[in-house]
Amino acid sequence: MPRHPAVRYVAPFVIFLLLLVLQPHNPLPGPVEQVVRVGILAGVIWYFSRGVVDFRLASPVTTVLAGIGVFVIWILPDLLIPGYRSHQLFTTFGEVKTSIPSADLLSPVVLIFRTIRAALLVPILEELFWRGWLMRWLENPDFEKVPFGSYAAKAFWICALLFASEHGPFWDVGLLAGAAYNYWAIRTKRLGDCILAHGVTNLCLSIYTITTGKWEYWM
């Protein structure tokens, strides 16, 4: 039976969320778990989405700068306002802490593969879902008729709000990041530019997390 076209955009994201839900019940040691998770996500992206992933770029230099800009947006409130993230406005939506056990943070394997997942795989599966499918589907359920990067205010803001909700106590910067990536999709009309921008943001955030020990950014 032929797959619904949305499966290629949605399935990797759904499996990603399922792995997050199952993480507390995972019996594997931390380093092994990180390697296995990268392998699973890489496999499902290849299996479901290899026909729709497009890495072509319209504006590589400005896309890299855009990704760095979103990284700055992500960390700036906590840098400027001590204790900012501890306000009930944020903690109501989840604990501001990492999901990785502290002992595992001493493992180079955990750090390397967590960075690979954040910088290479998550941008692909999230951009497929949020910009590749959802923002188009909200405009027209027959989403393949909607060109990538098409603008509709309702779809733009619903997608940004849902993207924010995915990030728990970081919902405020998640909302700004979601709006920025939505705008970048509209400006570049390229999935590849959105993947690159998102990847640069996550790479910068991973390096910042490791070098500063602010592990809460790795939820």
mmCIF file of C-alpha atoms in Angstrom:
data_model
loop_
_atom_site.group_PDB
_atom_site.id
_atom_site.type_symbol
_atom_site.label_atom_id
_atom_site.label_comp_id
_atom_site.label_asym_id
_atom_site.label_seq_id
_atom_site.Cartn_x
_atom_site.Cartn_y
_atom_site.Cartn_z
ATOM 1 C CA MET A 1 0.000 0.000 0.000
ATOM 2 C CA PRO A 2 1.434 3.452 -0.914
ATOM 3 C CA ARG A 3 2.363 5.650 2.001
ATOM 4 C CA HIS A 4 0.584 8.918 2.607
ATOM 5 C CA PRO A 5 2.889 11.760 1.453
ATOM 6 C CA ALA A 6 2.973 13.202 4.971
ATOM 7 C CA VAL A 7 4.690 10.081 6.340
ATOM 8 C CA ARG A 8 8.007 11.109 4.794
ATOM 9 C CA TYR A 9 7.888 14.392 6.713
ATOM 10 C CA VAL A 10 6.247 13.295 9.948
ATOM 11 C CA ALA A 11 7.510 9.788 10.763
ATOM 12 C CA PRO A 12 11.103 10.721 11.809
ATOM 13 C CA PHE A 13 9.790 13.435 14.140
ATOM 14 C CA VAL A 14 7.262 11.073 15.725
ATOM 15 C CA ILE A 15 9.962 8.452 16.323
ATOM 16 C CA PHE A 16 12.213 11.175 17.778
ATOM 17 C CA LEU A 17 9.462 12.112 20.275
ATOM 18 C CA LEU A 18 8.854 8.452 21.080
ATOM 19 C CA LEU A 19 12.526 7.995 21.933
ATOM 20 C CA LEU A 20 12.338 11.007 24.253
ATOM 21 C CA VAL A 21 9.300 9.546 26.017
ATOM 22 C CA LEU A 22 10.994 6.163 26.431
ATOM 23 C CA GLN A 23 14.323 7.626 27.581
ATOM 24 C CA PRO A 24 13.624 7.335 31.348
ATOM 25 C CA HIS A 25 12.958 3.607 30.854
ATOM 26 C CA ASN A 26 16.045 2.959 28.753
ATOM 27 C CA PRO A 27 18.186 0.145 30.233
ATOM 28 C CA LEU A 28 21.313 0.884 28.171
ATOM 29 C CA PRO A 29 24.404 2.640 29.572
ATOM 30 C CA GLY A 30 24.533 6.336 28.657
ATOM 31 C CA PRO A 31 27.228 6.150 25.941
ATOM 32 C CA VAL A 32 25.595 3.140 24.286
ATOM 33 C CA GLU A 33 22.181 4.782 24.450
ATOM 34 C CA GLN A 34 23.464 7.916 22.710
ATOM 35 C CA VAL A 35 25.077 5.878 19.917
ATOM 36 C CA VAL A 36 21.959 3.739 19.477
ATOM 37 C CA ARG A 37 19.710 6.795 19.363
ATOM 38 C CA VAL A 38 21.851 8.448 16.685
ATOM 39 C CA GLY A 39 21.777 5.209 14.697
ATOM 40 C CA ILE A 40 18.000 4.889 14.970
ATOM 41 C CA LEU A 41 17.337 8.494 13.969
ATOM 42 C CA ALA A 42 19.777 8.352 11.063
ATOM 43 C CA GLY A 43 18.133 5.132 9.918
ATOM 44 C CA VAL A 44 14.564 6.427 10.068
ATOM 45 C CA ILE A 45 15.503 9.646 8.261
ATOM 46 C CA TRP A 46 17.109 7.602 5.500
ATOM 47 C CA TYR A 47 14.262 5.073 5.346
ATOM 48 C CA PHE A 48 11.322 7.470 5.376
ATOM 49 C CA SER A 49 12.641 10.799 4.135
ATOM 50 C CA ARG A 50 15.564 10.331 1.754
ATOM 51 C CA GLY A 51 13.330 11.230 -1.175
ATOM 52 C CA VAL A 52 12.278 14.610 0.248
ATOM 53 C CA VAL A 53 15.355 15.862 2.111
ATOM 54 C CA ASP A 54 16.864 18.657 0.048
ATOM 55 C CA PHE A 55 20.200 20.140 1.066
ATOM 56 C CA ARG A 56 20.409 22.703 -1.725
ATOM 57 C CA LEU A 57 21.072 26.217 -0.425
ATOM 58 C CA ALA A 58 19.857 29.575 -1.626
ATOM 59 C CA SER A 59 21.998 31.704 0.675
ATOM 60 C CA PRO A 60 24.654 29.736 2.605
ATOM 61 C CA VAL A 61 26.562 32.630 4.195
ATOM 62 C CA THR A 62 23.524 34.514 5.470
ATOM 63 C CA THR A 63 21.961 31.225 6.542
ATOM 64 C CA VAL A 64 24.965 30.486 8.763
ATOM 65 C CA LEU A 65 24.685 33.998 10.204
ATOM 66 C CA ALA A 66 20.974 33.473 10.780
ATOM 67 C CA GLY A 67 21.705 30.272 12.683
ATOM 68 C CA ILE A 68 24.246 32.072 14.855
ATOM 69 C CA GLY A 69 21.702 34.841 15.459
ATOM 70 C CA VAL A 70 19.125 32.349 16.732
ATOM 71 C CA PHE A 71 21.780 30.871 19.037
ATOM 72 C CA VAL A 72 22.365 34.342 20.504
ATOM 73 C CA ILE A 73 18.611 34.771 20.987
ATOM 74 C CA TRP A 74 18.532 31.420 22.790
ATOM 75 C CA ILE A 75 21.140 32.238 25.445
ATOM 76 C CA LEU A 76 20.795 36.041 25.751
ATOM 77 C CA PRO A 77 17.980 36.281 28.351
ATOM 78 C CA ASP A 78 19.829 33.999 30.767
ATOM 79 C CA LEU A 79 23.053 35.955 30.280
ATOM 80 C CA LEU A 80 21.455 39.353 30.812
ATOM 81 C CA ILE A 81 19.115 38.483 33.696
ATOM 82 C CA PRO A 82 20.475 36.194 36.446
ATOM 83 C CA GLY A 83 17.849 33.723 37.588
ATOM 84 C CA TYR A 84 15.646 34.561 34.616
ATOM 85 C CA ARG A 85 14.799 30.954 33.789
ATOM 86 C CA SER A 86 13.854 30.105 37.399
ATOM 87 C CA HIS A 87 10.716 32.260 37.227
ATOM 88 C CA GLN A 88 7.428 30.383 37.535
ATOM 89 C CA LEU A 89 6.525 31.633 34.067
ATOM 90 C CA PHE A 90 9.039 29.105 32.747
ATOM 91 C CA THR A 91 9.291 26.385 35.417
ATOM 92 C CA THR A 92 5.539 25.762 35.094
ATOM 93 C CA PHE A 93 6.322 24.182 31.738
ATOM 94 C CA GLY A 94 9.050 21.848 32.965
ATOM 95 C CA GLU A 95 12.226 21.581 35.004
ATOM 96 C CA VAL A 96 15.189 23.600 33.812
ATOM 97 C CA LYS A 97 17.670 20.743 33.838
ATOM 98 C CA THR A 98 19.282 18.261 31.516
ATOM 99 C CA SER A 99 17.800 14.825 30.951
ATOM 100 C CA ILE A 100 21.316 13.330 30.813
ATOM 101 C CA PRO A 101 22.579 11.793 34.106
ATOM 102 C CA SER A 102 25.491 13.773 35.533
ATOM 103 C CA ALA A 103 27.838 10.773 35.405
ATOM 104 C CA ASP A 104 27.221 10.402 31.661
ATOM 105 C CA LEU A 105 28.270 13.999 31.069
ATOM 106 C CA LEU A 106 31.834 12.915 31.838
ATOM 107 C CA SER A 107 31.817 10.577 28.840
ATOM 108 C CA PRO A 108 33.323 11.902 25.571
ATOM 109 C CA VAL A 109 31.110 9.443 23.670
ATOM 110 C CA VAL A 110 27.976 10.972 25.207
ATOM 111 C CA LEU A 111 29.124 14.510 24.430
ATOM 112 C CA ILE A 112 30.114 13.695 20.844
ATOM 113 C CA PHE A 113 26.998 11.734 19.933
ATOM 114 C CA ARG A 114 24.655 14.137 21.719
ATOM 115 C CA THR A 115 26.221 16.917 19.637
ATOM 116 C CA ILE A 116 25.895 14.880 16.432
ATOM 117 C CA ARG A 117 22.214 14.313 17.171
ATOM 118 C CA ALA A 118 21.580 17.979 17.967
ATOM 119 C CA ALA A 119 23.557 19.495 15.093
ATOM 120 C CA LEU A 120 23.015 16.993 12.261
ATOM 121 C CA LEU A 121 19.917 14.860 12.803
ATOM 122 C CA VAL A 122 17.471 16.984 14.807
ATOM 123 C CA PRO A 123 17.614 19.877 12.287
ATOM 124 C CA ILE A 124 16.678 17.506 9.471
ATOM 125 C CA LEU A 125 13.775 15.770 11.193
ATOM 126 C CA GLU A 126 12.442 18.965 12.787
ATOM 127 C CA GLU A 127 12.621 21.041 9.626
ATOM 128 C CA LEU A 128 10.908 18.269 7.677
ATOM 129 C CA PHE A 129 8.104 18.289 10.226
ATOM 130 C CA TRP A 130 7.707 21.968 11.149
ATOM 131 C CA ARG A 131 8.497 23.829 7.933
ATOM 132 C CA GLY A 132 8.347 21.003 5.396
ATOM 133 C CA TRP A 133 4.985 19.640 6.479
ATOM 134 C CA LEU A 134 3.109 21.447 9.276
ATOM 135 C CA MET A 135 3.391 25.026 8.055
ATOM 136 C CA ARG A 136 2.206 23.896 4.616
ATOM 137 C CA TRP A 137 -0.488 21.553 5.952
ATOM 138 C CA LEU A 138 -1.989 24.311 8.090
ATOM 139 C CA GLU A 139 -2.395 26.336 4.921
ATOM 140 C CA ASN A 140 -3.871 23.452 2.939
ATOM 141 C CA PRO A 141 -4.331 19.813 4.094
ATOM 142 C CA ASP A 142 -3.251 18.836 0.604
ATOM 143 C CA PHE A 143 0.126 20.216 1.622
ATOM 144 C CA GLU A 144 2.037 19.170 -1.487
ATOM 145 C CA LYS A 145 0.129 21.842 -3.391
ATOM 146 C CA VAL A 146 1.639 24.508 -1.116
ATOM 147 C CA PRO A 147 5.144 25.577 -2.201
ATOM 148 C CA PHE A 148 7.803 25.360 0.490
ATOM 149 C CA GLY A 149 8.208 28.799 2.063
ATOM 150 C CA SER A 150 4.692 29.948 1.245
ATOM 151 C CA TYR A 151 3.405 32.547 3.729
ATOM 152 C CA ALA A 152 0.069 32.427 5.517
ATOM 153 C CA ALA A 153 -0.164 34.314 8.819
ATOM 154 C CA LYS A 154 -2.267 31.675 10.593
ATOM 155 C CA ALA A 155 0.051 28.834 9.607
ATOM 156 C CA PHE A 156 3.139 30.916 10.445
ATOM 157 C CA TRP A 157 2.102 31.674 14.021
ATOM 158 C CA ILE A 158 0.477 28.351 14.873
ATOM 159 C CA CYS A 159 3.660 26.614 13.764
ATOM 160 C CA ALA A 160 5.797 29.024 15.816
ATOM 161 C CA LEU A 161 3.622 28.534 18.920
ATOM 162 C CA LEU A 162 3.714 24.755 18.660
ATOM 163 C CA PHE A 163 7.474 24.870 18.121
ATOM 164 C CA ALA A 164 7.706 26.931 21.319
ATOM 165 C CA SER A 165 5.619 24.388 23.250
ATOM 166 C CA GLU A 166 8.061 21.650 22.274
ATOM 167 C CA HIS A 167 10.801 23.419 24.237
ATOM 168 C CA GLY A 168 9.186 23.432 27.680
ATOM 169 C CA PRO A 169 10.692 26.040 30.046
ATOM 170 C CA PHE A 170 12.539 27.567 27.091
ATOM 171 C CA TRP A 171 9.233 28.324 25.356
ATOM 172 C CA ASP A 172 9.967 32.058 25.081
ATOM 173 C CA VAL A 173 13.165 31.699 23.076
ATOM 174 C CA GLY A 174 11.601 28.695 21.360
ATOM 175 C CA LEU A 175 8.856 30.976 20.068
ATOM 176 C CA LEU A 176 11.395 33.477 18.725
ATOM 177 C CA ALA A 177 13.449 30.675 17.189
ATOM 178 C CA GLY A 178 10.367 29.132 15.595
ATOM 179 C CA ALA A 179 9.364 32.474 14.113
ATOM 180 C CA ALA A 180 12.918 33.008 12.857
ATOM 181 C CA TYR A 181 13.067 29.621 11.136
ATOM 182 C CA ASN A 182 9.600 30.176 9.662
ATOM 183 C CA TYR A 183 10.767 33.490 8.278
ATOM 184 C CA TRP A 184 13.893 31.871 6.895
ATOM 185 C CA ALA A 185 11.790 29.300 5.077
ATOM 186 C CA ILE A 186 9.747 32.111 3.527
ATOM 187 C CA ARG A 187 12.817 34.127 2.605
ATOM 188 C CA THR A 188 14.964 31.351 1.119
ATOM 189 C CA LYS A 189 12.261 28.962 -0.156
ATOM 190 C CA ARG A 190 14.716 26.161 0.585
ATOM 191 C CA LEU A 191 14.479 23.317 3.094
ATOM 192 C CA GLY A 192 18.274 23.095 2.942
ATOM 193 C CA ASP A 193 18.709 26.623 4.258
ATOM 194 C CA CYS A 194 16.352 25.902 7.158
ATOM 195 C CA ILE A 195 18.249 22.706 7.999
ATOM 196 C CA LEU A 196 21.576 24.548 7.882
ATOM 197 C CA ALA A 197 20.366 27.465 10.027
ATOM 198 C CA HIS A 198 18.872 25.091 12.580
ATOM 199 C CA GLY A 199 22.020 22.958 12.552
ATOM 200 C CA VAL A 200 24.282 25.963 13.126
ATOM 201 C CA THR A 201 22.117 27.075 16.049
ATOM 202 C CA ASN A 202 22.220 23.631 17.639
ATOM 203 C CA LEU A 203 25.955 23.225 17.043
ATOM 204 C CA CYS A 204 26.693 26.584 18.654
ATOM 205 C CA LEU A 205 24.388 25.732 21.550
ATOM 206 C CA SER A 206 26.048 22.342 22.024
ATOM 207 C CA ILE A 207 29.537 23.867 22.064
ATOM 208 C CA TYR A 208 28.334 26.545 24.483
ATOM 209 C CA THR A 209 26.726 23.920 26.721
ATOM 210 C CA ILE A 210 29.858 21.779 26.854
ATOM 211 C CA THR A 211 32.309 24.648 27.388
ATOM 212 C CA THR A 212 30.251 26.435 30.065
ATOM 213 C CA GLY A 213 28.710 23.429 31.797
ATOM 214 C CA LYS A 214 25.225 24.911 31.402
ATOM 215 C CA TRP A 215 23.764 21.464 30.819
ATOM 216 C CA GLU A 216 20.176 22.668 31.142
ATOM 217 C CA TYR A 217 20.298 23.591 27.457
ATOM 218 C CA TRP A 218 20.464 19.869 26.708
ATOM 219 C CA MET A 219 16.990 18.984 27.930
#
